[in-house]
PDB file of C-alpha atoms and ligand atoms in Angstrom:
ATOM      1  CA  MET D   5     107.306  77.337 104.498  1.00 45.00           C
ATOM      2  CA  SER D   6     105.598  75.961 101.373  1.00 47.00           C
ATOM      3  CA  ALA D   7     102.697  77.800  99.771  1.00 50.00           C
ATOM      4  CA  ASN D   8     100.703  74.538  99.650  1.00 59.00           C
ATOM      5  CA  HIS D   9     100.619  73.168 103.191  1.00 71.00           C
ATOM      6  CA  PRO D  10      98.404  74.712 105.866  1.00 75.00           C
ATOM      7  CA  LEU D  11     100.390  76.920 108.262  1.00 76.00           C
ATOM      8  CA  ASN D  12     101.058  75.627 111.741  1.00 69.00           C
ATOM      9  CA  ASP D  13     100.444  77.985 114.679  1.00 76.00           C
ATOM     10  CA  ALA D  14     104.013  79.306 114.824  1.00 68.00           C
ATOM     11  CA  GLU D  15     104.111  79.942 111.073  1.00 68.00           C
ATOM     12  CA  ALA D  16     100.731  81.660 111.134  1.00 73.00           C
ATOM     13  CA  LEU D  17     101.835  83.901 114.021  1.00 70.00           C
ATOM     14  CA  ALA D  18     105.101  84.729 112.264  1.00 62.00           C
ATOM     15  CA  ALA D  19     103.215  85.613 109.074  1.00 61.00           C
ATOM     16  CA  LEU D  20     100.758  87.801 111.001  1.00 65.00           C
ATOM     17  CA  ASP D  21     103.607  89.519 112.788  1.00 58.00           C
ATOM     18  CA  TRP D  22     105.314  90.207 109.469  1.00 51.00           C
ATOM     19  CA  TYR D  23     102.106  91.637 107.988  1.00 53.00           C
ATOM     20  CA  ARG D  24     101.613  93.790 111.102  1.00 54.00           C
ATOM     21  CA  ALA D  25     105.193  95.117 110.933  1.00 48.00           C
ATOM     22  CA  ALA D  26     104.666  95.944 107.269  1.00 44.00           C
ATOM     23  CA  GLY D  27     101.637  98.035 108.181  1.00 49.00           C
ATOM     24  CA  VAL D  28      98.979  95.845 106.620  1.00 51.00           C
ATOM     25  CA  ASP D  29      96.497  96.999 109.251  1.00 52.00           C
ATOM     26  CA  ILE D  30      96.498 100.586 107.950  1.00 50.00           C
ATOM     27  CA  ALA D  31      93.215 101.130 106.147  1.00 49.00           C
ATOM     28  CA  VAL D  32      93.432 102.350 102.570  1.00 47.00           C
ATOM     29  CA  GLY D  33      89.738 102.455 101.827  1.00 46.00           C
ATOM     30  CA  ASP D  34      86.375 103.036 103.454  1.00 50.00           C
ATOM     31  CA  GLU D  35      85.295  99.448 102.872  1.00 57.00           C
ATOM     32  CA  PRO D  36      87.376  96.262 103.130  1.00 63.00           C
ATOM     33  CA  VAL D  37      88.133  94.614  99.793  1.00 61.00           C
ATOM     34  CA  ASP D  38      88.669  90.846  99.691  1.00 68.00           C
ATOM     35  CA  ARG D  39      91.260  90.740  96.922  1.00 58.00           C
ATOM     36  CA  PHE D  40      91.714  86.964  97.244  1.00 65.00           C
ATOM     37  CA  ALA D  41      88.002  86.483  96.582  1.00 68.00           C
ATOM     38  CA  SER D  42      87.938  88.934  93.676  1.00 56.00           C
ATOM     39  CA  SER D  43      91.012  87.434  92.008  1.00 55.00           C
ATOM     40  CA  ALA D  44      89.649  83.887  92.491  1.00 61.00           C
ATOM     41  CA  ALA D  45      86.240  84.875  91.138  1.00 60.00           C
ATOM     42  CA  VAL D  46      87.534  86.462  87.926  1.00 53.00           C
ATOM     43  CA  PRO D  47      89.596  84.342  85.536  1.00 54.00           C
ATOM     44  CA  PRO D  48      92.723  86.321  84.629  1.00 51.00           C
ATOM     45  CA  ARG D  49      91.927  86.605  80.912  1.00 53.00           C
ATOM     46  CA  ARG D  50      88.481  88.016  81.609  1.00 51.00           C
ATOM     47  CA  LEU D  51      89.552  90.822  83.954  1.00 47.00           C
ATOM     48  CA  PRO D  52      87.516  93.970  83.352  1.00 48.00           C
ATOM     49  CA  PRO D  53      89.283  96.964  81.827  1.00 49.00           C
ATOM     50  CA  VAL D  54      91.390  98.868  84.341  1.00 46.00           C
ATOM     51  CA  ALA D  55      88.944 101.763  84.514  1.00 46.00           C
ATOM     52  CA  GLU D  56      86.212  99.458  85.743  1.00 42.00           C
ATOM     53  CA  THR D  57      88.305  97.799  88.462  1.00 38.00           C
ATOM     54  CA  PRO D  58      87.228  99.023  91.899  1.00 40.00           C
ATOM     55  CA  ILE D  59      90.117 100.888  93.452  1.00 37.00           C
ATOM     56  CA  ALA D  60      90.406 101.824  97.111  1.00 40.00           C
ATOM     57  CA  THR D  61      90.780 105.572  96.791  1.00 42.00           C
ATOM     58  CA  LEU D  62      90.664 106.938 100.326  1.00 42.00           C
ATOM     59  CA  PRO D  63      93.686 109.245 100.538  1.00 47.00           C
ATOM     60  CA  LEU D  64      96.003 108.201 103.342  1.00 52.00           C
ATOM     61  CA  VAL D  65      97.243 111.721 103.685  1.00 61.00           C
ATOM     62  CA  THR D  66      95.338 114.950 104.007  1.00 75.00           C
ATOM     63  CA  ASP D  67      96.295 118.423 102.848  1.00 88.00           C
ATOM     64  CA  PRO D  68      99.558 120.038 104.031  1.00 94.00           C
ATOM     65  CA  ALA D  69      97.652 123.347 104.115  1.00 95.00           C
ATOM     66  CA  GLU D  70      95.953 121.919 107.187  1.00 95.00           C
ATOM     67  CA  THR D  71      99.207 121.101 108.982  1.00 97.00           C
ATOM     68  CA  ARG D  72     100.641 124.470 107.939  1.00 97.00           C
ATOM     69  CA  ALA D  73      97.734 126.255 109.588  1.00 97.00           C
ATOM     70  CA  ILE D  74      97.913 124.122 112.725  1.00 97.00           C
ATOM     71  CA  ALA D  75     101.662 124.606 113.037  1.00 98.00           C
ATOM     72  CA  ALA D  76     101.498 128.344 112.421  1.00 97.00           C
ATOM     73  CA  ALA D  77      98.947 128.752 115.207  1.00 98.00           C
ATOM     74  CA  ALA D  78     101.290 127.191 117.782  1.00 98.00           C
ATOM     75  CA  THR D  79     103.367 129.852 119.480  1.00 98.00           C
ATOM     76  CA  THR D  80     105.257 127.562 121.868  1.00 98.00           C
ATOM     77  CA  LEU D  81     106.721 124.068 121.616  1.00 98.00           C
ATOM     78  CA  ASP D  82     104.220 122.838 124.202  1.00 98.00           C
ATOM     79  CA  ALA D  83     101.350 124.217 122.118  1.00 98.00           C
ATOM     80  CA  LEU D  84     102.805 122.616 119.000  1.00 98.00           C
ATOM     81  CA  ARG D  85     103.146 119.260 120.737  1.00 98.00           C
ATOM     82  CA  ALA D  86      99.535 119.475 121.952  1.00 98.00           C
ATOM     83  CA  ALA D  87      98.328 120.400 118.462  1.00 98.00           C
ATOM     84  CA  MET D  88     100.210 117.465 116.952  1.00 98.00           C
ATOM     85  CA  GLU D  89      98.792 115.124 119.607  1.00 97.00           C
ATOM     86  CA  ALA D  90      95.315 116.273 118.624  1.00 97.00           C
ATOM     87  CA  TYR D  91      95.887 116.032 114.856  1.00 96.00           C
ATOM     88  CA  ASP D  92      94.424 112.919 113.233  1.00 94.00           C
ATOM     89  CA  GLY D  93      95.075 113.583 109.545  1.00 94.00           C
ATOM     90  CA  CYS D  94      98.270 111.584 109.097  1.00 95.00           C
ATOM     91  CA  ALA D  95      97.763 107.858 108.574  1.00 93.00           C
ATOM     92  CA  LEU D  96     101.097 107.133 110.276  1.00 96.00           C
ATOM     93  CA  LYS D  97      99.602 108.281 113.567  1.00 96.00           C
ATOM     94  CA  HIS D  98      96.979 105.550 113.513  1.00 93.00           C
ATOM     95  CA  ARG D  99      99.557 102.809 113.291  1.00 92.00           C
ATOM     96  CA  ALA D 100     102.050 104.305 115.734  1.00 97.00           C
ATOM     97  CA  THR D 101     102.075 103.818 119.484  1.00 97.00           C
ATOM     98  CA  GLN D 102     102.466 107.499 120.221  1.00 98.00           C
ATOM     99  CA  LEU D 103     103.777 110.845 119.063  1.00 98.00           C
ATOM    100  CA  CYS D 104     107.551 111.072 119.031  1.00 98.00           C
ATOM    101  CA  PHE D 105     107.903 114.835 119.309  1.00 98.00           C
ATOM    102  CA  ALA D 106     111.492 115.690 120.206  1.00 98.00           C
ATOM    103  CA  ASP D 107     114.272 115.171 122.685  1.00 98.00           C
ATOM    104  CA  GLY D 108     116.981 117.363 124.091  1.00 98.00           C
ATOM    105  CA  ASN D 109     117.078 120.976 125.134  1.00 98.00           C
ATOM    106  CA  PRO D 110     114.572 123.403 123.543  1.00 98.00           C
ATOM    107  CA  ASP D 111     117.040 126.218 124.266  1.00 98.00           C
ATOM    108  CA  ALA D 112     119.853 124.451 122.441  1.00 98.00           C
ATOM    109  CA  GLU D 113     121.753 126.263 119.706  1.00 98.00           C
ATOM    110  CA  ILE D 114     122.256 123.057 117.741  1.00 98.00           C
ATOM    111  CA  MET D 115     119.404 121.033 116.272  1.00 98.00           C
ATOM    112  CA  LEU D 116     119.526 117.620 114.629  1.00 98.00           C
ATOM    113  CA  VAL D 117     116.859 116.341 112.262  1.00 98.00           C
ATOM    114  CA  GLY D 118     116.359 112.635 111.585  1.00 98.00           C
ATOM    115  CA  GLU D 119     113.970 110.711 109.428  1.00 98.00           C
ATOM    116  CA  GLY D 120     111.292 109.209 111.634  1.00 98.00           C
ATOM    117  CA  PRO D 121     110.875 107.105 114.754  1.00 98.00           C
ATOM    118  CA  GLY D 122     111.877 103.459 114.747  1.00 97.00           C
ATOM    119  CA  GLU D 123     110.589 100.743 117.037  1.00 97.00           C
ATOM    120  CA  GLN D 124     112.249 101.954 120.250  1.00 97.00           C
ATOM    121  CA  GLU D 125     111.411 105.590 119.545  1.00 98.00           C
ATOM    122  CA  ASP D 126     107.789 104.598 119.001  1.00 98.00           C
ATOM    123  CA  ILE D 127     107.743 102.785 122.342  1.00 98.00           C
ATOM    124  CA  GLN D 128     109.497 105.520 124.317  1.00 98.00           C
ATOM    125  CA  GLY D 129     108.110 108.550 122.455  1.00 98.00           C
ATOM    126  CA  LYS D 130     111.560 110.114 121.972  1.00 98.00           C
ATOM    127  CA  PRO D 131     113.773 110.376 118.890  1.00 98.00           C
ATOM    128  CA  PHE D 132     116.969 108.381 118.616  1.00 98.00           C
ATOM    129  CA  VAL D 133     116.776 106.157 121.673  1.00 98.00           C
ATOM    130  CA  GLY D 134     117.474 102.839 119.921  1.00 97.00           C
ATOM    131  CA  ARG D 135     120.827 101.501 118.702  1.00 97.00           C
ATOM    132  CA  ALA D 136     121.232 104.293 116.150  1.00 98.00           C
ATOM    133  CA  GLY D 137     120.502 106.807 118.899  1.00 98.00           C
ATOM    134  CA  GLN D 138     123.163 105.305 121.130  1.00 98.00           C
ATOM    135  CA  LEU D 139     125.674 105.682 118.325  1.00 98.00           C
ATOM    136  CA  LEU D 140     124.483 109.253 117.769  1.00 98.00           C
ATOM    137  CA  ASP D 141     125.089 109.974 121.462  1.00 98.00           C
ATOM    138  CA  ARG D 142     128.649 108.663 121.112  1.00 98.00           C
ATOM    139  CA  MET D 143     129.231 110.794 118.014  1.00 98.00           C
ATOM    140  CA  LEU D 144     127.958 113.878 119.830  1.00 98.00           C
ATOM    141  CA  GLY D 145     129.973 113.004 122.937  1.00 97.00           C
ATOM    142  CA  ALA D 146     133.152 112.914 120.860  1.00 97.00           C
ATOM    143  CA  ILE D 147     132.786 116.652 120.178  1.00 97.00           C
ATOM    144  CA  GLY D 148     131.617 117.579 123.669  1.00 97.00           C
ATOM    145  CA  LEU D 149     127.875 117.510 123.023  1.00 98.00           C
ATOM    146  CA  ASP D 150     125.057 115.658 124.701  1.00 98.00           C
ATOM    147  CA  ARG D 151     121.294 115.934 124.849  1.00 98.00           C
ATOM    148  CA  THR D 152     121.433 118.893 127.192  1.00 97.00           C
ATOM    149  CA  LYS D 153     123.182 120.821 124.412  1.00 98.00           C
ATOM    150  CA  VAL D 154     121.229 119.738 121.354  1.00 98.00           C
ATOM    151  CA  TYR D 155     117.598 119.478 120.300  1.00 98.00           C
ATOM    152  CA  ILE D 156     116.563 116.448 118.209  1.00 98.00           C
ATOM    153  CA  ALA D 157     113.465 115.951 116.071  1.00 98.00           C
ATOM    154  CA  ASN D 158     112.432 113.913 113.052  1.00 98.00           C
ATOM    155  CA  MET D 159     110.855 114.701 109.684  1.00 98.00           C
ATOM    156  CA  VAL D 160     107.834 112.614 110.625  1.00 98.00           C
ATOM    157  CA  PRO D 161     106.815 112.308 114.278  1.00 98.00           C
ATOM    158  CA  TRP D 162     105.019 108.964 113.976  1.00 98.00           C
ATOM    159  CA  ARG D 163     106.696 105.667 113.186  1.00 98.00           C
ATOM    160  CA  PRO D 164     106.344 104.516 109.572  1.00 97.00           C
ATOM    161  CA  PRO D 165     105.162 100.882 109.706  1.00 95.00           C
ATOM    162  CA  GLY D 166     107.939  98.329 109.502  1.00 92.00           C
ATOM    163  CA  ASN D 167     110.522 101.150 109.543  1.00 92.00           C
ATOM    164  CA  ARG D 168     109.923 101.946 105.894  1.00 96.00           C
ATOM    165  CA  ASN D 169     110.899 105.391 104.649  1.00 96.00           C
ATOM    166  CA  PRO D 170     108.199 108.046 104.965  1.00 97.00           C
ATOM    167  CA  THR D 171     106.484 108.629 101.613  1.00 96.00           C
ATOM    168  CA  PRO D 172     106.833 112.028  99.880  1.00 96.00           C
ATOM    169  CA  GLU D 173     103.202 112.747 100.830  1.00 95.00           C
ATOM    170  CA  GLU D 174     103.818 111.929 104.490  1.00 96.00           C
ATOM    171  CA  LEU D 175     106.924 114.107 104.482  1.00 97.00           C
ATOM    172  CA  ALA D 176     105.056 117.015 102.897  1.00 97.00           C
ATOM    173  CA  LEU D 177     102.206 116.646 105.363  1.00 97.00           C
ATOM    174  CA  CYS D 178     104.436 116.556 108.448  1.00 98.00           C
ATOM    175  CA  ALA D 179     107.012 119.117 107.271  1.00 98.00           C
ATOM    176  CA  PRO D 180     105.104 122.147 108.634  1.00 98.00           C
ATOM    177  CA  PHE D 181     105.346 120.600 112.117  1.00 98.00           C
ATOM    178  CA  LEU D 182     109.100 120.209 111.746  1.00 98.00           C
ATOM    179  CA  TYR D 183     109.541 123.693 110.270  1.00 98.00           C
ATOM    180  CA  ARG D 184     107.623 125.171 113.185  1.00 98.00           C
ATOM    181  CA  GLN D 185     109.812 123.296 115.670  1.00 98.00           C
ATOM    182  CA  VAL D 186     112.858 124.738 113.930  1.00 98.00           C
ATOM    183  CA  GLU D 187     111.361 128.243 114.126  1.00 98.00           C
ATOM    184  CA  LEU D 188     110.484 127.897 117.800  1.00 98.00           C
ATOM    185  CA  VAL D 189     113.888 126.470 118.761  1.00 98.00           C
ATOM    186  CA  ALA D 190     115.712 128.837 116.376  1.00 98.00           C
ATOM    187  CA  PRO D 191     118.998 126.905 116.417  1.00 98.00           C
ATOM    188  CA  LYS D 192     122.223 128.544 115.265  1.00 98.00           C
ATOM    189  CA  LEU D 193     123.414 125.351 113.572  1.00 98.00           C
ATOM    190  CA  LEU D 194     121.451 122.435 112.179  1.00 98.00           C
ATOM    191  CA  VAL D 195     122.503 118.895 111.224  1.00 98.00           C
ATOM    192  CA  THR D 196     120.487 116.654 108.917  1.00 98.00           C
ATOM    193  CA  LEU D 197     120.946 112.935 109.471  1.00 98.00           C
ATOM    194  CA  GLY D 198     120.836 110.842 106.316  1.00 98.00           C
ATOM    195  CA  ASN D 199     119.110 111.009 102.960  1.00 98.00           C
ATOM    196  CA  VAL D 200     115.513 111.586 103.955  1.00 98.00           C
ATOM    197  CA  PRO D 201     115.756 114.922 105.833  1.00 98.00           C
ATOM    198  CA  THR D 202     118.598 116.161 103.646  1.00 98.00           C
ATOM    199  CA  GLN D 203     116.824 115.532 100.358  1.00 98.00           C
ATOM    200  CA  PHE D 204     113.483 116.823 101.574  1.00 98.00           C
ATOM    201  CA  LEU D 205     114.750 119.982 103.267  1.00 98.00           C
ATOM    202  CA  PHE D 206     116.969 120.935 100.326  1.00 98.00           C
ATOM    203  CA  GLY D 207     114.565 119.771  97.637  1.00 97.00           C
ATOM    204  CA  THR D 208     117.146 117.593  95.958  1.00 97.00           C
ATOM    205  CA  THR D 209     117.518 114.018  94.798  1.00 97.00           C
ATOM    206  CA  GLN D 210     121.269 114.110  95.336  1.00 97.00           C
ATOM    207  CA  GLY D 211     122.386 111.345  97.683  1.00 97.00           C
ATOM    208  CA  ILE D 212     123.725 111.934 101.171  1.00 98.00           C
ATOM    209  CA  THR D 213     127.122 110.458 100.300  1.00 97.00           C
ATOM    210  CA  ARG D 214     127.547 113.370  97.848  1.00 97.00           C
ATOM    211  CA  MET D 215     126.004 116.013 100.108  1.00 98.00           C
ATOM    212  CA  ARG D 216     127.490 115.120 103.453  1.00 98.00           C
ATOM    213  CA  GLY D 217     130.083 117.386 104.960  1.00 98.00           C
ATOM    214  CA  GLN D 218     129.070 120.407 102.852  1.00 98.00           C
ATOM    215  CA  TRP D 219     127.454 123.278 104.709  1.00 98.00           C
ATOM    216  CA  LYS D 220     124.255 124.628 103.214  1.00 98.00           C
ATOM    217  CA  THR D 221     121.790 127.289 104.305  1.00 98.00           C
ATOM    218  CA  LEU D 222     118.316 126.209 105.295  1.00 98.00           C
ATOM    219  CA  SER D 223     115.803 129.054 104.973  1.00 97.00           C
ATOM    220  CA  ILE D 224     112.570 128.839 106.912  1.00 95.00           C
ATOM    221  CA  ASN D 225     110.587 132.056 106.865  1.00 91.00           C
ATOM    222  CA  ALA D 226     112.809 134.640 108.558  1.00 93.00           C
ATOM    223  CA  LEU D 227     115.463 132.103 109.588  1.00 96.00           C
ATOM    224  CA  SER D 228     118.589 131.195 107.639  1.00 97.00           C
ATOM    225  CA  ILE D 229     120.403 128.389 109.377  1.00 98.00           C
ATOM    226  CA  PRO D 230     123.812 126.952 108.459  1.00 98.00           C
ATOM    227  CA  THR D 231     123.087 123.250 108.011  1.00 98.00           C
ATOM    228  CA  LEU D 232     125.433 120.299 107.784  1.00 98.00           C
ATOM    229  CA  PRO D 233     124.185 117.081 106.178  1.00 98.00           C
ATOM    230  CA  THR D 234     125.829 113.967 107.565  1.00 98.00           C
ATOM    231  CA  LEU D 235     125.385 110.206 107.415  1.00 98.00           C
ATOM    232  CA  HIS D 236     122.577 108.605 109.380  1.00 98.00           C
ATOM    233  CA  PRO D 237     123.816 106.631 112.414  1.00 98.00           C
ATOM    234  CA  ALA D 238     121.710 103.635 111.339  1.00 98.00           C
ATOM    235  CA  PHE D 239     123.663 103.623 108.073  1.00 98.00           C
ATOM    236  CA  LEU D 240     126.897 103.782 110.069  1.00 98.00           C
ATOM    237  CA  LEU D 241     125.824 100.743 112.078  1.00 98.00           C
ATOM    238  CA  ARG D 242     125.397  98.837 108.811  1.00 97.00           C
ATOM    239  CA  THR D 243     128.485 100.349 107.184  1.00 97.00           C
ATOM    240  CA  PRO D 244     131.194 100.842 109.811  1.00 97.00           C
ATOM    241  CA  SER D 245     133.712 101.811 107.114  1.00 97.00           C
ATOM    242  CA  ALA D 246     131.725 105.058 106.623  1.00 98.00           C
ATOM    243  CA  LYS D 247     132.377 106.149 110.207  1.00 97.00           C
ATOM    244  CA  ALA D 248     135.541 107.985 109.154  1.00 97.00           C
ATOM    245  CA  GLN D 249     133.418 110.286 106.964  1.00 98.00           C
ATOM    246  CA  ALA D 250     130.941 110.875 109.776  1.00 98.00           C
ATOM    247  CA  TRP D 251     133.842 111.714 112.058  1.00 98.00           C
ATOM    248  CA  LYS D 252     135.024 114.335 109.559  1.00 98.00           C
ATOM    249  CA  ASP D 253     131.534 115.823 109.649  1.00 98.00           C
ATOM    250  CA  MET D 254     131.559 115.911 113.444  1.00 98.00           C
ATOM    251  CA  LEU D 255     134.868 117.770 113.305  1.00 98.00           C
ATOM    252  CA  ALA D 256     133.339 120.224 110.808  1.00 98.00           C
ATOM    253  CA  LEU D 257     130.451 120.760 113.216  1.00 98.00           C
ATOM    254  CA  LYS D 258     132.869 121.323 116.097  1.00 98.00           C
ATOM    255  CA  ALA D 259     134.840 123.828 114.021  1.00 98.00           C
ATOM    256  CA  ALA D 260     131.643 125.763 113.261  1.00 98.00           C
ATOM    257  CA  MET D 261     130.701 125.694 116.945  1.00 98.00           C
ATOM    258  CA  VAL D 262     134.062 127.162 117.906  1.00 97.00           C
ATOM    259  CA  ARG D 263     133.944 129.719 115.068  1.00 96.00           C
ATOM    260  CA  ASP D 264     130.421 130.890 115.962  1.00 96.00           C
ATOM    261  CA  GLY D 265     130.710 130.509 119.733  1.00 96.00           C
ATOM    262  CA  VAL D 266     127.830 128.020 119.699  1.00 96.00           C
ATOM    263  CA  GLY D 267     126.987 125.058 121.915  1.00 88.00           C
ATOM    264  CA  ALA D 268     129.226 125.968 124.857  1.00 75.00           C
TER     265      ALA D 268
HETATM  266  N1  URA Z 527     116.139 107.032 112.991  1.00 68.42           N
HETATM  267  C1  URA Z 527     115.659 108.282 112.817  1.00 68.42           C
HETATM  268  O1  URA Z 527     115.798 108.864 111.748  1.00 68.42           O
HETATM  269  N2  URA Z 527     115.051 108.852 113.851  1.00 68.42           N
HETATM  270  C2  URA Z 527     114.912 108.263 115.027  1.00 68.42           C
HETATM  271  O2  URA Z 527     114.339 108.875 115.924  1.00 68.42           O
HETATM  272  C3  URA Z 527     115.425 106.967 115.187  1.00 68.42           C
HETATM  273  C4  URA Z 527     116.037 106.368 114.164  1.00 68.42           C
END
């Protein structure tokens, strides 16, 4: 489509759909700002100094102290889910269809942590139900696991618009919810799926291709949980040649299960 001709109906709908998927309908300020009008009204060379430019400053994300307090007050998974349903402080919630809390067995000894819901997860309200989830099920099945034997949650429980990565602020805000889920499930083994949960939970910028397959200990309050970072199934769908590495990680998980008598 050229920038100069008026859009036909199909082009206009496609453009709107693209803007919607990119999250353009998430408010970033109290008042709407017509940036087309302001840029047209002010010739570029006569722009005011930066300090005088009106900036939409409404924070998208509120204080993690708030989510910490809410999470700490929840003494059961049901209470935590209800508290998260009621919480309005995360901008992601306002763009998502619904809360995507968890899937699997709350009594499981193995927990998996992903990044955040995608389109299908947002529609169904459960983690890992799209194509990546189907691959995850096959990976788990190969070592004798299924969703009756694992518990699955994400770093952020609301879908980031357009499937972008959660921002550091969104991760920090939602982390207390995830930590509390881990405490309430108290798994014996934990698996992080991909860069986002691995880097956040271990406070590192090291990439998942370096970290995968190496057991680490995740400490959350009184808990110390052996944790295995592995590749995200969505990455494996895009990079089938990496499946051999993921398979090695699944075998490492199986070996730990056998060693610790976990996940029977
Ligand atoms: N990717 C994730 O990280 N989590 C999901 O729930 C789905 C896809």
